[in-house]
Amino acid sequence: MSAPVSINLQVNALQAMCRQVFGFRLAMIALATPAALLGAAPGLAAWLVGAAVLVTFMVSYALFRDWERFGPLLLRHPALLAADTLFGSLLLGTAGPESTLGYVSVCTPLLAGLAYSWRGAAFFACLQSLILLAIYAAYAADVGEATLLPGLCVITGALGVTLRNLLLRFGAATRALAAAQAVEEERARLARDMHDSVAKTLYGLALAADALAVSPDPRQQAQVVARSARRAAAESRELLADLRSRSYAGGRTGAVDVTAELTDRVRDFAVRSGIEARYVGAGAGADADAVPPVPYAVARQLLTIASEAMENAGRHAHPTRVDVSAGVFAGLLRISVRDDGRGLPPGTTLDDLRRTGHFGLVGMVERAAEVGARIRIGRGAAVKGTEVRLELPVSVEGAAG
């Protein structure tokens, strides 16, 4: 017989099925042991039967209890199952083919089909059938009874191979589906990054350049243009590094001062858009604590959401004022972007936004979910306008987790 076909032990259903076969064997051996011991002749035969009971029971118990540990040995060495079959035949010969051990013999080709594919199933079905025919001949059974269990051995061997192939094909299909889903998620993430980083920054750069010609302070406006251009270049490098390294943080580590970053982005937004915008820190609320340093991968998402919220307000809500605040409230890092514009149309859903091509709010929700933050987009307690509020569990003494 050729070497057993290697099976993937990560397929939990196949492992569970092999384990249950040994559980069934345990029950049948326990029921048939008294008949086997009573049928054995005194002396050496009784000792042999007792040893066979002990070996078959302990082997079945070990494989049933700890398949992950002992199962690979059985899969690599079919001779172990052959030895177990021979020990079982000694019990079957003394207990009789009509005992419950007959069902144990049927389990052997089933297990071989699950573990070794069709070659192993064919070998063990033939071996078990020959053993059964020899025992039936010793008991002088009629032809009908002598062919029943051997026929079942062939059937269960084929059933084991069929179940094995189905489970492995299902596992392969599941892995292919997971890979396809990962590709789709990666495409969505890259599209979101392009929309929320480079595309947004280039749009702001264009607005700043338009305002440069009519600005009363061209030097300040030129500085905004330069900062926007540098930010667009940095975001492009991050995206390229992300594609090369498959690291979401683009290889960057360390903590980020979210307060300083938000202050800079609010100031740039105000100069670029001409909309009154201000950043309010934790001091605005008596129950608020200062924002601790946040890991880069998390801070990147939080800052991108806040920037996109400001840009959305400037492009669509026509506000006269945008307020941005951040602080830690009762263990939650809260970032709020509130405008006094016209607000979202009543009844707006994310599906509506996707269908109409407005991916800004959709991207905010997806980014918040990636870092485990809650996001609320709506009017809140204000009479008009829109508030985008992020809440992320955080330790005041350490970084966000």
Short mmCIF file of C-alpha atoms in Angstrom, two decimals:
data_model
loop_
_atom_site.label_atom_id
_atom_site.label_comp_id
_atom_site.label_asym_id
_atom_site.label_seq_id
_atom_site.Cartn_x
_atom_site.Cartn_y
_atom_site.Cartn_z
CA MET A 1 0.00 0.00 0.00
CA SER A 2 1.30 3.50 -0.87
CA ALA A 3 1.98 6.12 1.74
CA PRO A 4 -1.16 7.67 3.16
CA VAL A 5 -2.36 10.82 1.55
CA SER A 6 -1.52 13.76 3.75
CA ILE A 7 -4.64 15.46 5.04
CA ASN A 8 -5.01 18.91 6.42
CA LEU A 9 -5.46 18.60 10.18
CA GLN A 10 -6.84 22.13 10.24
CA VAL A 11 -10.10 20.86 8.77
CA ASN A 12 -11.95 20.64 12.05
CA ALA A 13 -14.88 18.67 10.68
CA LEU A 14 -12.61 15.85 9.49
CA GLN A 15 -10.86 15.72 12.85
CA ALA A 16 -14.17 15.63 14.69
CA MET A 17 -15.44 12.81 12.48
CA CYS A 18 -12.35 10.66 13.06
CA ARG A 19 -12.65 11.28 16.78
CA GLN A 20 -16.30 10.25 16.80
CA VAL A 21 -15.43 6.99 15.03
CA PHE A 22 -13.14 6.14 17.93
CA GLY A 23 -15.82 7.17 20.39
CA PHE A 24 -18.19 4.67 18.76
CA ARG A 25 -15.47 2.00 18.90
CA LEU A 26 -15.03 2.61 22.62
CA ALA A 27 -18.71 2.01 23.29
CA MET A 28 -18.83 -1.17 21.18
CA ILE A 29 -15.66 -2.60 22.75
CA ALA A 30 -17.00 -1.96 26.25
CA LEU A 31 -20.23 -3.80 25.40
CA ALA A 32 -18.47 -6.76 23.74
CA THR A 33 -15.66 -7.27 26.26
CA PRO A 34 -17.63 -9.54 28.68
CA ALA A 35 -18.63 -11.86 25.84
CA ALA A 36 -15.05 -11.98 24.57
CA LEU A 37 -13.63 -12.83 28.00
CA LEU A 38 -16.28 -15.50 28.64
CA GLY A 39 -15.68 -17.05 25.22
CA ALA A 40 -11.94 -17.36 25.72
CA ALA A 41 -10.42 -20.66 26.83
CA PRO A 42 -8.67 -20.66 30.21
CA GLY A 43 -4.94 -20.11 30.32
CA LEU A 44 -2.93 -18.42 27.57
CA ALA A 45 -5.98 -17.70 25.41
CA ALA A 46 -7.65 -15.75 28.23
CA TRP A 47 -4.47 -13.73 28.73
CA LEU A 48 -4.27 -12.93 25.02
CA VAL A 49 -7.90 -11.82 24.93
CA GLY A 50 -7.40 -9.68 28.04
CA ALA A 51 -4.33 -8.03 26.47
CA ALA A 52 -6.28 -7.40 23.27
CA VAL A 53 -9.10 -5.78 25.26
CA LEU A 54 -6.65 -3.54 27.08
CA VAL A 55 -4.74 -2.50 23.94
CA THR A 56 -7.77 -1.80 21.73
CA PHE A 57 -9.60 0.06 24.48
CA MET A 58 -6.63 2.25 25.48
CA VAL A 59 -5.75 3.05 21.86
CA SER A 60 -9.33 4.05 21.08
CA TYR A 61 -9.56 6.11 24.27
CA ALA A 62 -6.27 7.93 23.58
CA LEU A 63 -7.32 8.84 20.04
CA PHE A 64 -10.79 9.87 21.14
CA ARG A 65 -9.53 12.05 23.99
CA ASP A 66 -6.49 13.65 22.32
CA TRP A 67 -6.83 13.31 18.55
CA GLU A 68 -4.75 16.47 17.88
CA ARG A 69 -1.77 14.82 19.60
CA PHE A 70 -2.01 11.17 18.53
CA GLY A 71 -3.99 11.50 15.31
CA PRO A 72 -0.98 12.60 13.19
CA LEU A 73 0.86 9.39 14.18
CA LEU A 74 -2.03 7.30 12.90
CA LEU A 75 -2.17 9.33 9.69
CA ARG A 76 1.56 8.93 9.02
CA HIS A 77 1.74 5.23 9.94
CA PRO A 78 -1.10 3.05 8.55
CA ALA A 79 0.63 0.04 10.13
CA LEU A 80 -0.72 1.23 13.49
CA LEU A 81 -4.28 0.86 12.24
CA ALA A 82 -3.41 -2.56 10.78
CA ALA A 83 -2.07 -3.70 14.17
CA ASP A 84 -5.20 -2.38 15.86
CA THR A 85 -7.30 -4.34 13.35
CA LEU A 86 -5.47 -7.56 14.17
CA PHE A 87 -5.95 -7.04 17.91
CA GLY A 88 -9.63 -6.41 17.27
CA SER A 89 -9.89 -9.63 15.26
CA LEU A 90 -8.69 -11.58 18.29
CA LEU A 91 -11.56 -10.14 20.32
CA LEU A 92 -14.01 -10.74 17.50
CA GLY A 93 -12.91 -14.36 17.21
CA THR A 94 -13.63 -15.05 20.87
CA ALA A 95 -16.76 -12.89 21.26
CA GLY A 96 -18.28 -14.09 18.00
CA PRO A 97 -19.17 -12.24 14.80
CA GLU A 98 -22.69 -11.51 16.06
CA SER A 99 -21.38 -9.46 19.01
CA THR A 100 -21.11 -5.69 18.99
CA LEU A 101 -17.49 -6.04 17.88
CA GLY A 102 -18.85 -6.74 14.42
CA TYR A 103 -19.76 -3.06 14.23
CA VAL A 104 -16.22 -2.16 15.33
CA SER A 105 -14.87 -4.06 12.32
CA VAL A 106 -17.12 -2.02 10.03
CA CYS A 107 -15.65 1.20 11.48
CA THR A 108 -12.11 0.31 10.37
CA PRO A 109 -12.61 0.84 6.60
CA LEU A 110 -14.62 3.99 7.37
CA LEU A 111 -11.71 5.40 9.37
CA ALA A 112 -9.22 4.32 6.68
CA GLY A 113 -11.26 6.14 4.04
CA LEU A 114 -11.28 9.31 6.14
CA ALA A 115 -7.58 9.13 6.95
CA TYR A 116 -5.91 7.53 3.90
CA SER A 117 -8.26 8.13 0.96
CA TRP A 118 -9.33 5.39 -1.45
CA ARG A 119 -6.14 3.26 -1.40
CA GLY A 120 -6.25 2.95 2.38
CA ALA A 121 -10.00 2.29 2.32
CA ALA A 122 -9.57 -0.48 -0.27
CA PHE A 123 -6.73 -2.12 1.66
CA PHE A 124 -8.47 -2.12 5.02
CA ALA A 125 -11.83 -3.11 3.54
CA CYS A 126 -10.17 -6.18 2.00
CA LEU A 127 -8.21 -6.97 5.18
CA GLN A 128 -11.25 -6.64 7.44
CA SER A 129 -13.42 -8.63 5.04
CA LEU A 130 -10.92 -11.53 4.96
CA ILE A 131 -10.76 -11.54 8.77
CA LEU A 132 -14.56 -11.58 9.02
CA LEU A 133 -14.90 -14.37 6.44
CA ALA A 134 -12.34 -16.47 8.36
CA ILE A 135 -14.21 -15.95 11.63
CA TYR A 136 -17.56 -16.76 10.03
CA ALA A 137 -16.04 -19.94 8.59
CA ALA A 138 -14.79 -20.91 12.05
CA TYR A 139 -18.30 -20.41 13.43
CA ALA A 140 -19.81 -22.33 10.48
CA ALA A 141 -22.19 -19.46 9.62
CA ASP A 142 -24.37 -19.63 6.51
CA VAL A 143 -23.42 -17.77 3.34
CA GLY A 144 -25.90 -14.91 3.87
CA GLU A 145 -24.57 -14.04 7.29
CA ALA A 146 -20.96 -14.47 6.17
CA THR A 147 -21.27 -11.84 3.44
CA LEU A 148 -23.24 -9.20 5.35
CA LEU A 149 -20.47 -7.53 7.38
CA PRO A 150 -17.79 -7.84 4.65
CA GLY A 151 -20.18 -6.09 2.29
CA LEU A 152 -20.75 -3.34 4.87
CA CYS A 153 -16.96 -2.94 5.16
CA VAL A 154 -16.75 -2.16 1.45
CA ILE A 155 -19.66 0.30 1.71
CA THR A 156 -18.27 2.13 4.75
CA GLY A 157 -14.83 2.36 3.13
CA ALA A 158 -16.37 4.06 0.10
CA LEU A 159 -18.41 6.29 2.42
CA GLY A 160 -15.25 7.35 4.28
CA VAL A 161 -13.50 8.31 1.03
CA THR A 162 -16.56 10.28 -0.11
CA LEU A 163 -16.80 12.16 3.17
CA ARG A 164 -13.07 12.92 3.12
CA ASN A 165 -13.22 14.34 -0.41
CA LEU A 166 -16.29 16.42 0.40
CA LEU A 167 -14.72 17.87 3.54
CA LEU A 168 -11.40 18.68 1.86
CA ARG A 169 -13.13 20.26 -1.12
CA PHE A 170 -15.27 22.28 1.24
CA GLY A 171 -12.10 23.41 3.05
CA ALA A 172 -10.47 24.40 -0.25
CA ALA A 173 -13.59 26.30 -1.29
CA THR A 174 -13.67 28.07 2.06
CA ARG A 175 -10.03 29.12 1.72
CA ALA A 176 -10.65 30.36 -1.82
CA LEU A 177 -13.66 32.32 -0.62
CA ALA A 178 -11.65 33.82 2.24
CA ALA A 179 -8.89 34.81 -0.20
CA ALA A 180 -11.40 36.43 -2.54
CA GLN A 181 -12.96 38.27 0.38
CA ALA A 182 -9.53 39.46 1.52
CA VAL A 183 -8.84 40.79 -1.99
CA GLU A 184 -12.15 42.66 -2.01
CA GLU A 185 -11.46 44.11 1.43
CA GLU A 186 -8.00 45.20 0.30
CA ARG A 187 -9.42 46.87 -2.79
CA ALA A 188 -12.03 48.66 -0.68
CA ARG A 189 -9.35 49.77 1.79
CA LEU A 190 -7.09 51.14 -0.94
CA ALA A 191 -10.01 52.93 -2.57
CA ARG A 192 -10.90 54.41 0.82
CA ASP A 193 -7.30 55.48 1.38
CA MET A 194 -7.14 57.14 -2.04
CA HIS A 195 -10.40 58.97 -1.40
CA ASP A 196 -9.64 60.04 2.15
CA SER A 197 -5.97 60.91 1.75
CA VAL A 198 -4.48 61.78 -1.63
CA ALA A 199 -7.71 62.77 -3.41
CA LYS A 200 -8.89 64.88 -0.47
CA THR A 201 -5.52 66.58 -0.06
CA LEU A 202 -5.23 67.33 -3.77
CA TYR A 203 -8.72 68.84 -3.69
CA GLY A 204 -7.69 71.06 -0.78
CA LEU A 205 -4.49 71.95 -2.65
CA ALA A 206 -6.54 73.09 -5.63
CA LEU A 207 -8.75 75.25 -3.42
CA ALA A 208 -5.72 76.79 -1.73
CA ALA A 209 -4.13 77.51 -5.11
CA ASP A 210 -7.34 79.17 -6.33
CA ALA A 211 -7.40 81.35 -3.23
CA LEU A 212 -3.77 82.32 -3.64
CA ALA A 213 -4.49 84.82 -6.40
CA VAL A 214 -7.09 86.77 -4.40
CA SER A 215 -5.65 86.32 -0.90
CA PRO A 216 -4.79 89.49 1.05
CA ASP A 217 -1.83 87.58 2.50
CA PRO A 218 -0.25 85.61 -0.38
CA ARG A 219 2.66 84.45 1.77
CA GLN A 220 0.41 82.70 4.30
CA GLN A 221 -1.70 81.18 1.53
CA ALA A 222 1.43 79.98 -0.27
CA GLN A 223 2.52 78.25 2.93
CA VAL A 224 -0.83 76.44 3.02
CA VAL A 225 -0.33 75.36 -0.59
CA ALA A 226 3.16 74.09 0.22
CA ARG A 227 1.99 72.18 3.29
CA SER A 228 -0.86 70.61 1.31
CA ALA A 229 1.52 69.55 -1.46
CA ARG A 230 3.93 68.00 1.06
CA ARG A 231 1.05 66.20 2.74
CA ALA A 232 -0.15 64.82 -0.61
CA ALA A 233 3.37 63.57 -1.36
CA ALA A 234 3.66 61.96 2.08
CA GLU A 235 0.28 60.26 1.72
CA SER A 236 1.27 58.97 -1.72
CA ARG A 237 4.46 57.49 -0.24
CA GLU A 238 2.45 55.84 2.53
CA LEU A 239 0.12 54.23 0.01
CA LEU A 240 3.04 52.96 -2.08
CA ALA A 241 4.80 51.62 1.01
CA ASP A 242 1.55 49.97 2.05
CA LEU A 243 1.27 48.21 -1.31
CA ARG A 244 4.86 47.00 -1.14
CA SER A 245 5.01 45.91 2.48
CA ARG A 246 1.36 44.88 3.00
CA SER A 247 1.64 46.70 6.32
CA TYR A 248 -1.33 48.88 7.03
CA ALA A 249 0.76 51.43 8.89
CA GLY A 250 3.20 51.67 6.02
CA GLY A 251 6.05 50.54 8.26
CA ARG A 252 5.67 53.43 10.70
CA THR A 253 5.50 52.81 14.43
CA GLY A 254 5.37 54.87 17.59
CA ALA A 255 2.77 57.13 19.12
CA VAL A 256 1.14 60.24 17.67
CA ASP A 257 0.10 63.44 19.45
CA VAL A 258 -3.49 63.56 18.20
CA THR A 259 -4.10 66.97 19.79
CA ALA A 260 -1.26 68.64 17.88
CA GLU A 261 -2.25 66.96 14.62
CA LEU A 262 -5.88 68.02 14.97
CA THR A 263 -4.83 71.60 15.76
CA ASP A 264 -2.72 71.78 12.59
CA ARG A 265 -5.41 70.25 10.41
CA VAL A 266 -8.11 72.57 11.74
CA ARG A 267 -5.89 75.59 11.13
CA ASP A 268 -5.09 74.49 7.59
CA PHE A 269 -8.76 73.82 6.87
CA ALA A 270 -9.73 77.28 8.08
CA VAL A 271 -7.10 79.05 5.96
CA ARG A 272 -7.78 76.94 2.89
CA SER A 273 -11.59 77.02 2.96
CA GLY A 274 -12.22 80.46 4.46
CA ILE A 275 -14.63 78.88 6.95
CA GLU A 276 -14.29 79.79 10.62
CA ALA A 277 -12.90 76.68 12.32
CA ARG A 278 -11.41 76.13 15.74
CA TYR A 279 -10.05 73.30 17.82
CA VAL A 280 -11.20 72.89 21.42
CA GLY A 281 -9.13 70.68 23.69
CA ALA A 282 -10.03 68.74 26.81
CA GLY A 283 -10.21 71.89 28.92
CA ALA A 284 -13.61 72.69 27.50
CA GLY A 285 -15.23 70.10 29.73
CA ALA A 286 -14.70 69.72 33.45
CA ASP A 287 -15.01 65.93 33.21
CA ALA A 288 -12.55 65.58 30.32
CA ASP A 289 -8.92 64.44 30.46
CA ALA A 290 -6.13 65.21 28.04
CA VAL A 291 -5.73 62.95 25.02
CA PRO A 292 -2.84 60.48 25.49
CA PRO A 293 -0.44 59.52 22.68
CA VAL A 294 -2.11 57.14 20.23
CA PRO A 295 -0.39 54.39 18.16
CA TYR A 296 0.27 55.46 14.60
CA ALA A 297 -2.03 52.91 12.93
CA VAL A 298 -4.96 54.02 15.11
CA ALA A 299 -4.14 57.73 14.97
CA ARG A 300 -3.97 57.60 11.19
CA GLN A 301 -7.56 56.40 11.02
CA LEU A 302 -8.87 58.84 13.63
CA LEU A 303 -7.19 61.85 12.02
CA THR A 304 -8.34 60.82 8.55
CA ILE A 305 -11.93 60.58 9.78
CA ALA A 306 -11.72 64.03 11.40
CA SER A 307 -10.18 65.57 8.27
CA GLU A 308 -12.78 63.97 6.02
CA ALA A 309 -15.55 65.24 8.31
CA MET A 310 -14.23 68.80 7.97
CA GLU A 311 -13.85 68.49 4.21
CA ASN A 312 -17.37 67.07 3.84
CA ALA A 313 -18.77 69.95 5.85
CA GLY A 314 -16.93 72.48 3.70
CA ARG A 315 -17.96 70.89 0.40
CA HIS A 316 -21.56 69.93 1.06
CA ALA A 317 -23.01 71.61 4.19
CA HIS A 318 -22.08 75.28 3.45
CA PRO A 319 -21.42 76.03 7.13
CA THR A 320 -20.31 79.30 8.65
CA ARG A 321 -18.43 77.56 11.43
CA VAL A 322 -16.81 74.19 12.22
CA ASP A 323 -15.85 73.17 15.76
CA VAL A 324 -13.47 70.28 16.44
CA SER A 325 -12.93 68.95 19.95
CA ALA A 326 -11.10 66.02 21.54
CA GLY A 327 -10.79 64.67 25.04
CA VAL A 328 -11.06 61.57 27.18
CA PHE A 329 -14.43 61.17 28.87
CA ALA A 330 -14.91 58.27 31.30
CA GLY A 331 -12.31 56.12 29.56
CA LEU A 332 -13.42 57.00 26.02
CA LEU A 333 -11.34 59.07 23.61
CA ARG A 334 -13.94 61.31 21.99
CA ILE A 335 -13.32 63.33 18.84
CA SER A 336 -16.13 65.55 17.61
CA VAL A 337 -16.44 67.52 14.38
CA ARG A 338 -19.54 69.75 14.40
CA ASP A 339 -20.71 72.23 11.77
CA ASP A 340 -23.69 74.59 11.61
CA GLY A 341 -24.53 73.82 7.97
CA ARG A 342 -27.65 72.45 6.39
CA GLY A 343 -27.15 68.91 7.68
CA LEU A 344 -27.89 65.56 6.12
CA PRO A 345 -31.23 64.99 4.34
CA PRO A 346 -33.72 63.18 6.59
CA GLY A 347 -33.65 59.42 6.26
CA THR A 348 -30.20 59.25 4.65
CA THR A 349 -28.56 55.81 4.93
CA LEU A 350 -25.13 54.47 4.04
CA ASP A 351 -26.63 52.49 1.16
CA ASP A 352 -28.08 55.71 -0.25
CA LEU A 353 -24.66 57.35 -0.03
CA ARG A 354 -22.97 54.41 -1.76
CA ARG A 355 -25.48 54.42 -4.60
CA THR A 356 -25.06 58.16 -5.19
CA GLY A 357 -21.25 57.99 -5.13
CA HIS A 358 -20.74 59.82 -1.80
CA PHE A 359 -18.10 57.61 -0.23
CA GLY A 360 -16.79 60.04 2.40
CA LEU A 361 -19.22 59.09 5.16
CA VAL A 362 -19.07 55.43 4.14
CA GLY A 363 -15.28 55.51 4.48
CA MET A 364 -15.55 57.10 7.93
CA VAL A 365 -17.76 54.28 9.16
CA GLU A 366 -15.43 51.62 7.73
CA ARG A 367 -12.33 53.26 9.21
CA ALA A 368 -13.95 53.53 12.65
CA ALA A 369 -14.85 49.84 12.54
CA GLU A 370 -11.24 48.89 11.71
CA VAL A 371 -9.88 50.40 14.94
CA GLY A 372 -12.83 49.36 17.12
CA ALA A 373 -14.27 52.85 17.49
CA ARG A 374 -17.92 53.84 17.55
CA ILE A 375 -19.00 56.59 15.19
CA ARG A 376 -22.17 58.63 15.21
CA ILE A 377 -23.14 60.91 12.34
CA GLY A 378 -26.16 63.14 12.77
CA ARG A 379 -27.51 66.37 14.18
CA GLY A 380 -27.12 65.39 17.82
CA ALA A 381 -28.42 67.96 20.31
CA ALA A 382 -27.91 70.91 17.95
CA VAL A 383 -30.76 72.67 16.19
CA LYS A 384 -29.05 72.40 12.81
CA GLY A 385 -25.88 71.13 11.25
CA THR A 386 -24.11 67.80 11.53
CA GLU A 387 -21.86 66.23 14.14
CA VAL A 388 -19.42 63.40 13.48
CA ARG A 389 -18.50 61.88 16.85
CA LEU A 390 -15.87 59.19 17.37
CA GLU A 391 -15.51 57.24 20.62
CA LEU A 392 -12.65 54.84 21.27
CA PRO A 393 -11.81 53.04 24.55
CA VAL A 394 -8.51 54.40 25.82
CA SER A 395 -6.30 54.42 28.89
CA VAL A 396 -5.55 57.89 30.21
CA GLU A 397 -2.11 56.77 31.38
CA GLY A 398 -1.18 54.95 28.17
CA ALA A 399 -1.96 54.83 24.53
CA ALA A 400 -5.20 53.89 22.87
CA GLY A 401 -5.67 50.16 22.55
#
